Amino acid sequence: VTLAVSLHQADDASRSAIMPVNRRYDLETLLSSINTYQKKTKRRVTFEWAAIQGENDDEQAARKLGRLLKQHAVKDAHVNVIPLNPTKGFSGKKSSNVDTFCRTLQDEFRISATPRVRRGIDIDAGCGQLTTALEEGGA
């Protein structure tokens, strides 16, 4: 079993804006817990990163993430970089920077990263789309 953590932003203000849970469990708390988990289990942690075109998908964002994980001594991390699907508040325009984002993490921080393929968009079943459909009364 591998622990997968939805991260999506590398600072508290930006992460809280898209993930309200961050107000209760901020990055310091989250990464401290991950560090404890890794010390006890010696297992890899996977971070999920929804790449939002123009917001968190460029080299600067990759460097911010790389510094954050190194600062908190997260070992053997892997980042799944998933272009965001169209959801309420986000156009879901496919990021053209995902490969560069992944290369920056790998080359500059030795953090493995994999660009993922968006799935389920055509039937509104992609990540984040089902919640939007339920909120709008469409599902």
Coordinates of N, CA and C in Angstrom, one line a residue:
V1 N 0.8 -1.2 0.0 CA 0.0 0.0 0.0 C 0.9 1.2 0.0
T2 N 0.6 2.2 -0.9 CA 1.3 3.4 -1.0 C 0.4 4.6 -0.5
L3 N 1.0 5.4 0.3 CA 0.2 6.6 0.7 C 0.3 7.6 -0.5
A4 N -0.9 8.1 -0.9 CA -1.0 9.2 -1.9 C -1.7 10.4 -1.2
V5 N -1.0 11.5 -1.4 CA -1.5 12.8 -0.8 C -1.8 13.8 -1.9
S6 N -3.0 14.4 -1.8 CA -3.4 15.4 -2.7 C -2.7 16.7 -2.2
L7 N -1.8 17.2 -3.0 CA -1.0 18.4 -2.6 C -1.4 19.7 -3.4
H8 N -1.2 19.7 -4.7 CA -1.7 20.7 -5.7 C -1.1 22.1 -5.6
Q9 N -0.6 22.5 -4.4 CA 0.1 23.8 -4.3 C 1.2 23.6 -3.2
A10 N 2.2 24.4 -3.3 CA 3.3 24.3 -2.4 C 3.4 25.4 -1.3
D11 N 2.3 26.2 -1.2 CA 2.3 27.2 -0.1 C 0.9 27.2 0.5
D12 N 0.8 27.5 1.8 CA -0.5 27.4 2.5 C -1.6 28.3 1.9
A13 N -1.3 29.5 1.5 CA -2.3 30.4 1.0 C -2.9 29.9 -0.3
S14 N -2.1 29.5 -1.2 CA -2.6 28.9 -2.5 C -3.3 27.6 -2.3
R15 N -2.8 26.8 -1.4 CA -3.4 25.5 -1.2 C -4.8 25.6 -0.5
S16 N -4.9 26.5 0.5 CA -6.1 26.8 1.2 C -7.2 27.3 0.2
A17 N -6.8 28.0 -0.8 CA -7.8 28.6 -1.7 C -8.5 27.5 -2.5
I18 N -7.8 26.4 -2.8 CA -8.4 25.3 -3.6 C -8.7 24.1 -2.8
M19 N -8.1 24.0 -1.6 CA -8.4 22.9 -0.7 C -8.6 23.4 0.7
P20 N -9.9 23.6 1.1 CA -10.2 24.2 2.4 C -9.6 23.4 3.6
V21 N -9.4 22.1 3.4 CA -8.9 21.2 4.5 C -7.5 21.7 4.9
N22 N -6.8 22.5 4.0 CA -5.5 23.0 4.4 C -5.6 24.0 5.5
R23 N -6.7 24.6 5.7 CA -6.8 25.5 6.9 C -6.8 24.8 8.2
R24 N -7.2 23.6 8.2 CA -7.1 22.8 9.4 C -5.8 22.0 9.5
Y25 N -5.3 21.4 8.4 CA -4.1 20.7 8.4 C -3.2 21.3 7.3
D26 N -2.4 22.3 7.8 CA -1.6 23.1 6.9 C -0.4 22.2 6.4
L27 N 0.4 22.8 5.5 CA 1.5 22.0 5.0 C 2.5 21.6 6.0
E28 N 2.8 22.4 7.0 CA 3.7 22.0 8.1 C 3.2 20.8 8.8
T29 N 1.9 20.8 9.1 CA 1.3 19.6 9.8 C 1.3 18.4 8.9
L30 N 0.9 18.6 7.7 CA 0.9 17.5 6.7 C 2.2 16.9 6.5
L31 N 3.2 17.7 6.2 CA 4.6 17.2 5.9 C 5.3 16.6 7.1
S32 N 5.0 17.1 8.3 CA 5.5 16.5 9.5 C 5.0 15.1 9.7
S33 N 3.7 15.0 9.4 CA 3.0 13.7 9.6 C 3.6 12.7 8.5
I34 N 3.8 13.2 7.3 CA 4.4 12.3 6.3 C 5.8 11.9 6.6
N35 N 6.6 12.8 7.2 CA 7.9 12.5 7.7 C 7.9 11.4 8.7
T36 N 7.0 11.5 9.7 CA 6.8 10.5 10.7 C 6.4 9.2 10.1
Y37 N 5.5 9.2 9.1 CA 5.0 8.0 8.4 C 6.2 7.3 7.7
Q38 N 7.0 8.1 7.0 CA 8.1 7.5 6.3 C 9.2 6.9 7.3
K39 N 9.4 7.6 8.4 CA 10.4 7.0 9.3 C 9.9 5.7 9.9
K40 N 8.6 5.6 10.1 CA 8.1 4.3 10.7 C 8.0 3.2 9.6
T41 N 7.6 3.6 8.4 CA 7.3 2.5 7.4 C 8.4 2.3 6.4
K42 N 9.2 3.3 6.2 CA 10.3 3.3 5.2 C 9.7 3.1 3.8
R43 N 8.5 3.7 3.6 CA 7.7 3.6 2.3 C 7.7 4.9 1.6
R44 N 7.6 4.8 0.3 CA 7.5 5.9 -0.6 C 6.1 6.6 -0.5
V45 N 6.1 7.9 -0.6 CA 4.9 8.6 -0.6 C 4.7 9.2 -2.0
T46 N 3.4 9.2 -2.5 CA 3.1 9.7 -3.8 C 2.3 11.0 -3.5
F47 N 2.6 12.1 -4.3 CA 1.9 13.3 -4.2 C 1.1 13.5 -5.5
E48 N -0.1 13.8 -5.4 CA -1.0 14.1 -6.5 C -0.9 15.7 -6.7
W49 N -0.7 16.0 -8.0 CA -0.6 17.5 -8.3 C -1.4 17.8 -9.5
A50 N -2.6 18.4 -9.3 CA -3.4 18.8 -10.4 C -2.8 20.0 -11.1
A51 N -2.3 19.9 -12.3 CA -1.6 21.0 -13.0 C -2.7 21.9 -13.5
I52 N -2.7 23.2 -13.0 CA -3.7 24.2 -13.4 C -2.9 25.2 -14.3
Q53 N -3.3 25.2 -15.6 CA -2.6 26.0 -16.6 C -2.4 27.4 -16.1
G54 N -1.2 27.9 -16.0 CA -0.8 29.3 -15.6 C -0.8 29.5 -14.1
E55 N -1.1 28.5 -13.3 CA -1.2 28.7 -11.9 C -0.1 27.9 -11.1
N56 N 0.0 26.6 -11.4 CA 0.9 25.8 -10.7 C 1.6 24.8 -11.6
D57 N 1.8 25.1 -12.8 CA 2.3 24.1 -13.8 C 3.7 24.5 -14.4
D58 N 4.3 25.6 -13.9 CA 5.6 26.0 -14.5 C 6.8 25.6 -13.7
E59 N 7.9 26.0 -14.3 CA 9.2 25.6 -13.6 C 9.3 26.3 -12.2
Q60 N 8.8 27.5 -12.0 CA 8.8 28.1 -10.7 C 8.0 27.3 -9.7
A61 N 6.8 26.8 -10.1 CA 6.0 26.0 -9.2 C 6.7 24.7 -8.9
A62 N 7.4 24.1 -9.9 CA 8.1 22.9 -9.6 C 9.2 23.1 -8.6
R63 N 9.9 24.2 -8.8 CA 11.0 24.5 -7.8 C 10.5 24.8 -6.4
K64 N 9.4 25.4 -6.3 CA 8.7 25.7 -5.0 C 8.4 24.4 -4.4
L65 N 7.8 23.4 -5.1 CA 7.4 22.1 -4.6 C 8.7 21.3 -4.2
G66 N 9.7 21.3 -5.1 CA 11.0 20.6 -4.8 C 11.6 21.1 -3.5
R67 N 11.7 22.5 -3.4 CA 12.2 23.0 -2.1 C 11.4 22.6 -0.9
L68 N 10.1 22.7 -1.0 CA 9.2 22.3 0.1 C 9.5 20.9 0.5
L69 N 9.5 19.9 -0.4 CA 9.7 18.5 0.0 C 11.1 18.3 0.5
K70 N 12.1 19.0 0.0 CA 13.5 18.9 0.5 C 13.6 19.5 1.9
Q71 N 13.0 20.6 2.1 CA 13.0 21.3 3.4 C 12.4 20.5 4.5
H72 N 11.4 19.7 4.1 CA 10.8 18.8 5.1 C 11.3 17.4 5.1
A73 N 12.4 17.2 4.4 CA 13.1 15.9 4.4 C 12.2 14.7 4.0
V74 N 11.3 15.0 3.0 CA 10.5 13.9 2.5 C 11.4 13.1 1.6
K75 N 11.5 11.8 1.9 CA 12.4 10.9 1.2 C 11.6 10.1 0.1
D76 N 12.3 9.8 -1.0 CA 11.7 8.9 -2.0 C 10.3 9.3 -2.3
A77 N 10.1 10.5 -2.6 CA 8.7 11.0 -3.0 C 8.6 10.8 -4.5
H78 N 7.3 10.6 -4.9 CA 7.0 10.6 -6.3 C 5.8 11.6 -6.5
V79 N 5.8 12.3 -7.6 CA 4.7 13.2 -7.9 C 4.0 12.8 -9.2
N80 N 2.7 12.6 -9.1 CA 1.8 12.4 -10.3 C 1.3 13.7 -10.7
V81 N 1.6 14.2 -11.9 CA 1.2 15.5 -12.4 C 0.0 15.2 -13.4
I82 N -1.1 15.7 -13.0 CA -2.3 15.4 -13.7 C -2.9 16.8 -14.2
P83 N -3.0 16.9 -15.5 CA -3.6 18.2 -16.0 C -5.1 18.2 -15.5
L84 N -5.4 19.4 -15.0 CA -6.8 19.6 -14.4 C -7.9 19.4 -15.4
N85 N -8.9 18.7 -15.0 CA -10.1 18.6 -15.8 C -11.0 19.9 -15.7
P86 N -11.8 20.1 -16.7 CA -12.7 21.3 -16.5 C -13.6 21.1 -15.3
T87 N -13.6 22.0 -14.4 CA -14.5 22.0 -13.2 C -14.9 23.4 -12.9
K88 N -15.8 23.5 -11.9 CA -16.3 24.8 -11.5 C -15.1 25.7 -11.1
G89 N -15.0 26.8 -11.8 CA -14.0 27.7 -11.4 C -12.7 27.6 -12.2
F90 N -12.5 26.5 -12.9 CA -11.3 26.2 -13.7 C -11.7 25.8 -15.1
S91 N -11.1 26.4 -16.1 CA -11.4 26.0 -17.5 C -11.0 24.6 -17.9
G92 N -10.0 24.1 -17.2 CA -9.5 22.8 -17.5 C -8.7 22.8 -18.8
K93 N -8.2 23.9 -19.2 CA -7.4 24.0 -20.4 C -6.1 23.2 -20.2
K94 N -5.8 22.3 -21.1 CA -4.7 21.3 -20.9 C -3.4 22.1 -20.8
S95 N -2.7 21.8 -19.7 CA -1.4 22.5 -19.5 C -0.3 22.0 -20.5
S96 N 0.4 22.9 -21.1 CA 1.4 22.6 -22.0 C 2.8 22.5 -21.3
N97 N 2.8 22.7 -20.0 CA 4.0 22.8 -19.2 C 4.3 21.5 -18.3
V98 N 3.4 20.5 -18.4 CA 3.5 19.4 -17.5 C 4.9 18.7 -17.7
D99 N 5.3 18.5 -18.9 CA 6.6 17.8 -19.1 C 7.8 18.6 -18.5
T100 N 7.7 19.9 -18.7 CA 8.8 20.8 -18.1 C 8.7 20.7 -16.6
F101 N 7.5 20.8 -16.0 CA 7.4 20.7 -14.6 C 8.0 19.4 -14.1
C102 N 7.7 18.3 -14.7 CA 8.3 17.0 -14.3 C 9.8 17.0 -14.4
R103 N 10.3 17.4 -15.5 CA 11.7 17.5 -15.7 C 12.4 18.3 -14.7
T104 N 11.9 19.4 -14.3 CA 12.5 20.3 -13.3 C 12.6 19.6 -12.0
L105 N 11.5 18.9 -11.6 CA 11.5 18.1 -10.3 C 12.6 17.1 -10.4
Q106 N 12.7 16.4 -11.5 CA 13.7 15.3 -11.6 C 15.1 15.8 -11.7
D107 N 15.3 16.8 -12.6 CA 16.7 17.2 -12.8 C 17.3 18.0 -11.7
E108 N 16.5 18.9 -11.1 CA 17.0 19.8 -10.1 C 16.9 19.3 -8.6
F109 N 15.9 18.4 -8.4 CA 15.7 17.9 -7.0 C 15.7 16.4 -6.9
R110 N 15.9 15.7 -8.0 CA 15.9 14.2 -7.9 C 14.6 13.7 -7.3
I111 N 13.5 14.3 -7.7 CA 12.2 13.8 -7.3 C 11.5 13.3 -8.5
S112 N 11.2 12.0 -8.5 CA 10.5 11.4 -9.6 C 9.1 12.0 -9.8
A113 N 8.8 12.2 -11.1 CA 7.5 12.8 -11.4 C 7.0 12.2 -12.7
T114 N 5.7 11.9 -12.8 CA 5.1 11.3 -13.9 C 4.0 12.2 -14.4
P115 N 4.0 12.6 -15.7 CA 2.8 13.2 -16.3 C 1.8 12.2 -16.5
R116 N 0.6 12.5 -16.1 CA -0.6 11.6 -16.2 C -1.5 12.1 -17.3
V117 N -2.3 11.2 -17.8 CA -3.3 11.5 -18.8 C -4.7 11.7 -18.2
R118 N -5.3 12.8 -18.6 CA -6.7 13.1 -18.1 C -7.6 12.0 -18.7
R119 N -8.5 11.5 -17.8 CA -9.5 10.5 -18.3 C -10.9 10.9 -17.8
G120 N -11.9 10.5 -18.6 CA -13.3 10.6 -18.2 C -13.9 12.0 -18.5
I121 N -13.1 12.9 -19.1 CA -13.6 14.2 -19.4 C -14.9 14.1 -20.3
D122 N -14.9 13.2 -21.3 CA -16.0 13.2 -22.3 C -17.3 12.8 -21.7
I123 N -17.3 12.2 -20.5 CA -18.5 11.8 -19.8 C -18.7 12.5 -18.5
D124 N -17.9 13.6 -18.3 CA -18.0 14.4 -17.0 C -17.7 13.5 -15.8
A125 N -16.8 12.6 -15.9 CA -16.4 11.7 -14.8 C -15.0 11.8 -14.4
G126 N -14.3 12.9 -14.9 CA -12.9 13.1 -14.6 C -12.8 13.6 -13.2
C127 N -11.6 13.7 -12.6 CA -11.4 14.2 -11.3 C -12.0 15.5 -11.1
G128 N -12.8 15.7 -10.1 CA -13.4 17.0 -9.8 C -14.7 17.2 -10.5
Q129 N -15.0 16.5 -11.6 CA -16.2 16.8 -12.4 C -17.5 16.2 -11.7
L130 N -17.4 15.0 -11.1 CA -18.5 14.5 -10.5 C -19.1 15.3 -9.3
T131 N -18.2 15.9 -8.5 CA -18.6 16.8 -7.5 C -19.3 18.0 -8.0
T132 N -18.8 18.6 -9.1 CA -19.4 19.7 -9.7 C -20.8 19.4 -10.3
A133 N -20.9 18.2 -10.9 CA -22.2 17.8 -11.4 C -23.2 17.6 -10.3
L134 N -22.8 17.0 -9.2 CA -23.7 16.9 -8.0 C -24.1 18.2 -7.4
E135 N -23.2 19.1 -7.3 CA -23.5 20.4 -6.8 C -24.5 21.2 -7.6
E136 N -24.4 21.0 -9.0 CA -25.2 21.7 -9.9 C -26.5 20.9 -10.2
G137 N -26.7 19.8 -9.5 CA -27.9 19.0 -9.7 C -28.0 18.2 -11.0
G138 N -26.8 18.0 -11.6 CA -26.8 17.3 -12.9 C -26.6 15.9 -12.9
A139 N -26.2 15.3 -11.7 CA -26.0 13.9 -11.7 C -26.9 13.2 -10.7

